[in-house]
Short mmCIF file of C-alpha atoms in Angstrom, two decimals:
data_model
loop_
_atom_site.label_atom_id
_atom_site.label_comp_id
_atom_site.label_asym_id
_atom_site.label_seq_id
_atom_site.Cartn_x
_atom_site.Cartn_y
_atom_site.Cartn_z
CA MET J 29 -26.37 159.44 -35.36
CA CYS J 30 -27.75 155.98 -35.05
CA LYS J 31 -28.41 153.92 -38.19
CA ALA J 32 -31.85 152.66 -38.97
CA LYS J 33 -32.13 148.96 -38.09
CA TRP J 34 -32.34 147.88 -41.69
CA GLU J 35 -29.09 149.60 -42.64
CA ALA J 36 -25.87 147.62 -43.23
CA ASN J 37 -23.79 147.23 -39.98
CA TYR J 38 -26.67 148.32 -37.80
CA TYR J 39 -26.12 147.78 -34.02
CA ARG J 40 -28.81 148.85 -31.49
CA CYS J 41 -27.81 151.86 -29.53
CA GLU J 42 -29.33 150.38 -26.39
CA TRP J 43 -26.82 147.45 -26.53
CA SER J 44 -24.15 149.58 -25.21
CA LYS J 45 -26.12 149.80 -21.96
CA GLN J 46 -26.28 146.01 -21.42
CA THR J 47 -23.84 143.88 -19.38
CA THR J 48 -20.99 142.28 -21.27
CA GLY J 49 -22.61 138.96 -21.40
CA ARG J 50 -25.90 140.24 -22.78
CA PHE J 51 -24.09 142.59 -25.25
CA PHE J 52 -22.12 139.75 -26.56
CA ASP J 53 -25.16 137.52 -26.84
CA MET J 54 -26.84 140.18 -28.90
CA LEU J 55 -23.78 140.74 -31.13
CA THR J 56 -23.34 136.93 -31.67
CA ASP J 57 -26.93 136.63 -32.70
CA ALA J 58 -26.56 139.41 -35.18
CA GLY J 59 -23.57 137.79 -37.04
CA SER J 60 -24.00 136.48 -40.50
CA GLU J 61 -24.16 132.72 -41.12
CA VAL J 62 -20.66 131.39 -42.29
CA THR J 63 -21.25 128.20 -44.40
CA ALA J 64 -17.56 127.57 -44.65
CA SER J 65 -17.52 126.14 -41.22
CA MET J 66 -18.95 122.85 -42.57
CA VAL J 67 -15.54 121.78 -43.81
CA ALA J 68 -14.08 121.75 -40.35
CA SER J 69 -16.38 119.20 -38.90
CA GLY J 70 -17.48 117.10 -41.96
CA VAL J 71 -21.01 118.61 -42.07
CA ASP J 72 -22.90 117.57 -45.09
CA PRO J 73 -22.72 120.43 -47.66
CA ALA J 74 -26.44 119.91 -48.34
CA ASP J 75 -27.26 120.24 -44.77
CA GLU J 76 -27.98 123.95 -44.49
CA ALA J 77 -29.27 123.67 -40.95
CA GLY J 78 -26.09 121.86 -39.88
CA ARG J 79 -23.84 124.52 -41.47
CA THR J 80 -25.83 127.29 -39.75
CA GLN J 81 -25.71 125.61 -36.37
CA LEU J 82 -21.91 125.01 -36.49
CA ALA J 83 -21.19 128.59 -37.47
CA THR J 84 -23.57 129.91 -34.82
CA GLU J 85 -21.97 127.76 -32.08
CA ALA J 86 -18.47 128.91 -32.99
CA ARG J 87 -19.48 132.53 -32.57
CA GLN J 88 -21.32 131.78 -29.28
CA GLN J 89 -18.32 129.83 -27.85
CA ILE J 90 -15.93 132.67 -28.57
CA ALA J 91 -18.38 135.24 -27.04
CA ALA J 92 -18.78 132.95 -23.94
CA GLY J 93 -15.07 132.63 -23.46
CA VAL J 94 -14.44 136.44 -23.76
CA ALA J 95 -17.43 137.31 -21.56
CA GLU J 96 -16.29 134.87 -18.81
CA GLU J 97 -12.80 136.39 -18.90
CA ILE J 98 -13.95 139.95 -18.71
CA GLY J 99 -16.95 139.14 -16.41
CA ARG J 100 -20.37 138.41 -17.83
CA SER J 101 -22.02 140.97 -15.49
CA SER J 102 -19.41 143.66 -16.17
CA PRO J 103 -20.37 147.11 -17.42
CA VAL J 104 -19.64 148.64 -20.81
CA ALA J 105 -16.40 150.26 -19.49
CA ASP J 106 -14.79 146.92 -18.96
CA ARG J 107 -15.32 145.69 -22.52
CA ARG J 108 -14.27 149.07 -23.81
CA GLU J 109 -11.02 148.74 -21.88
CA ALA J 110 -10.57 145.16 -23.27
CA ALA J 111 -11.24 146.36 -26.86
CA SER J 112 -8.78 149.20 -26.58
CA THR J 113 -5.99 146.67 -26.31
CA TYR J 114 -6.87 145.80 -29.94
CA LYS J 115 -7.27 149.44 -30.83
CA ARG J 116 -10.77 148.47 -32.05
CA PRO J 117 -14.25 149.52 -31.21
CA VAL J 118 -16.25 147.10 -29.06
CA VAL J 119 -18.22 145.79 -31.90
CA HIS J 120 -14.86 144.43 -33.28
CA LEU J 121 -13.67 142.88 -30.03
CA LEU J 122 -15.09 139.41 -30.71
CA CYS J 123 -13.92 139.18 -34.37
CA ALA J 124 -10.53 140.52 -33.28
CA VAL J 125 -10.22 137.70 -30.65
CA ALA J 126 -11.47 135.18 -33.21
CA ALA J 127 -8.94 136.47 -35.88
CA ALA J 128 -6.09 136.23 -33.31
CA ILE J 129 -6.86 132.64 -32.62
CA GLY J 130 -7.24 131.69 -36.38
CA ASP J 131 -3.89 133.52 -37.08
CA ALA J 132 -2.14 131.73 -34.26
CA CYS J 133 -3.38 128.32 -35.29
CA ALA J 134 -2.28 128.97 -38.84
CA GLY J 135 1.18 129.81 -37.57
CA LEU J 136 1.64 126.58 -35.47
CA SER J 137 3.38 123.71 -37.02
CA GLY J 138 2.21 121.02 -34.61
CA VAL J 139 -0.40 120.59 -31.80
CA PRO J 140 1.12 121.58 -28.46
CA SER J 141 0.15 119.85 -25.36
CA ASP J 142 -2.00 122.86 -24.22
CA LEU J 143 -3.35 124.33 -27.35
CA ALA J 144 -5.29 127.09 -25.52
CA GLN J 145 -2.14 128.18 -23.63
CA GLU J 146 -0.11 128.30 -26.75
CA VAL J 147 -2.63 130.24 -28.73
CA GLY J 148 -2.96 132.65 -25.89
CA ALA J 149 0.77 133.23 -25.77
CA GLU J 150 0.87 133.67 -29.53
CA ALA J 151 -1.87 136.27 -29.45
CA LYS J 152 -0.14 138.06 -26.74
CA ARG J 153 3.10 138.17 -28.69
CA ARG J 154 1.57 139.37 -31.88
CA THR J 155 -0.63 142.06 -30.39
CA GLY J 156 1.58 143.07 -27.45
CA SER J 157 -1.42 142.88 -25.21
CA VAL J 158 -1.63 140.63 -22.03
CA VAL J 159 -5.44 141.05 -22.17
CA ALA J 160 -5.52 139.85 -25.77
CA GLY J 161 -3.61 136.75 -24.82
CA LYS J 162 -6.02 136.00 -21.98
CA LEU J 163 -9.08 136.50 -24.10
CA ALA J 164 -7.75 134.32 -26.92
CA LYS J 165 -6.81 131.66 -24.42
CA ALA J 166 -10.33 131.64 -22.88
CA ALA J 167 -11.99 131.60 -26.23
CA THR J 168 -9.78 128.82 -27.55
CA LYS J 169 -10.78 126.62 -24.63
CA LYS J 170 -14.40 127.06 -25.60
CA LEU J 171 -13.76 126.15 -29.36
CA ILE J 172 -11.90 123.09 -28.29
CA GLU J 173 -15.06 121.88 -26.66
CA MET J 174 -16.68 121.83 -30.17
CA THR J 175 -14.01 119.79 -31.91
CA VAL J 176 -13.89 116.00 -32.52
CA PRO J 177 -11.61 114.73 -29.72
CA GLN J 178 -8.01 115.36 -30.79
CA THR J 179 -8.48 114.60 -34.37
CA ALA J 180 -7.22 117.42 -36.52
CA LEU J 181 -7.53 119.62 -33.39
CA LEU J 182 -5.42 122.53 -34.60
CA GLY J 183 -7.00 122.63 -38.03
CA GLN J 184 -10.57 122.48 -36.65
CA VAL J 185 -10.00 125.25 -33.93
CA GLY J 186 -8.30 127.50 -36.50
CA PHE J 187 -11.02 126.98 -39.05
CA LEU J 188 -13.80 127.62 -36.52
CA ALA J 189 -12.12 130.72 -35.32
CA ASP J 190 -11.68 131.98 -38.91
CA SER J 191 -15.41 131.22 -39.52
CA ALA J 192 -16.48 133.09 -36.36
CA ALA J 193 -14.34 135.98 -37.12
CA VAL J 194 -15.91 136.42 -40.63
CA GLY J 195 -19.31 135.96 -39.20
CA LEU J 196 -18.98 138.33 -36.29
CA CYS J 197 -17.04 141.20 -38.10
CA PRO J 198 -19.32 144.24 -39.19
CA SER J 199 -16.75 144.88 -41.98
CA GLN J 200 -17.56 141.41 -43.51
CA GLN J 201 -21.36 141.95 -43.60
CA PRO J 202 -23.39 143.25 -46.51
CA GLY J 203 -22.48 146.96 -47.11
CA GLY J 204 -19.41 146.70 -44.99
CA THR J 205 -15.75 147.44 -46.15
CA PRO J 206 -13.62 144.43 -45.60
CA SER J 207 -10.34 146.31 -45.50
CA ASP J 208 -11.67 148.13 -42.30
CA HIS J 209 -10.53 145.07 -40.40
CA SER J 210 -7.56 143.58 -42.17
CA GLU J 211 -6.97 140.66 -39.77
CA VAL J 212 -10.44 139.28 -40.52
CA GLU J 213 -9.69 139.73 -44.33
CA LEU J 214 -6.89 137.28 -43.71
CA CYS J 215 -9.38 134.92 -42.02
CA ALA J 216 -11.72 135.15 -45.05
CA GLY J 217 -8.79 134.31 -47.37
CA ARG J 218 -7.82 131.27 -45.31
CA LEU J 219 -11.44 130.01 -45.50
CA GLU J 220 -11.59 130.52 -49.22
CA ARG J 221 -8.36 128.56 -49.77
CA LYS J 222 -9.62 125.76 -47.49
CA ILE J 223 -12.84 125.48 -49.37
CA ILE J 224 -11.21 125.48 -52.80
CA ALA J 225 -8.67 122.81 -51.56
CA GLU J 226 -11.62 120.63 -50.33
CA MET J 227 -13.33 120.95 -53.66
CA VAL J 228 -10.35 120.06 -55.71
CA GLU J 229 -9.72 117.12 -53.45
CA ASP J 230 -13.26 115.84 -54.02
CA LEU J 231 -12.87 116.25 -57.76
CA LEU J 232 -9.60 114.25 -57.77
CA GLU J 233 -11.07 111.42 -55.77
CA PRO J 234 -11.92 108.32 -57.92
CA GLN J 235 -15.65 108.15 -58.37
CA ALA J 236 -17.37 104.80 -57.36
CA PRO J 237 -18.57 102.86 -60.56
#
């Protein structure tokens, strides 16, 4: 039975009839705003509009990368097949890809010459899925477009991916059960630790007289 549109984790039934591109556009628009993204790109904590825009762009970039890899005009069967490689429903496909990127970035000790290629290979290794690797690589390329050129690239991409995962995942939304998608729980934990570290660093910095 379909949920009413005001219920937690509601997704419109008719979305399943849309093309992959349109479906991902709708899903991305429905994601919650993740204010933690401000840390990755130096957005002023008081700039709510800036935080919202950055979180939204990260979700849109991941959706765009995945849609291009699957085919924006593909039918629901194509994205269902892709989602099955993660053993997740389609509504968890984007957050699963984002979580794989964040996890891969967190496990790299240095920035490789081709970050997208390395992240894709790591996602493939961890999931055992060739499709997962391709989707992660495509989405990583899109996230790289958002980052400040080469400065803290690995940290920025990983942080944006974690932010997008939390914002896209139905389990992280009000009324959801976070443990339903444990990989995204790890993303949320990394975000929280990052924010705390930034706050502590700010407190320890000498204040101007």
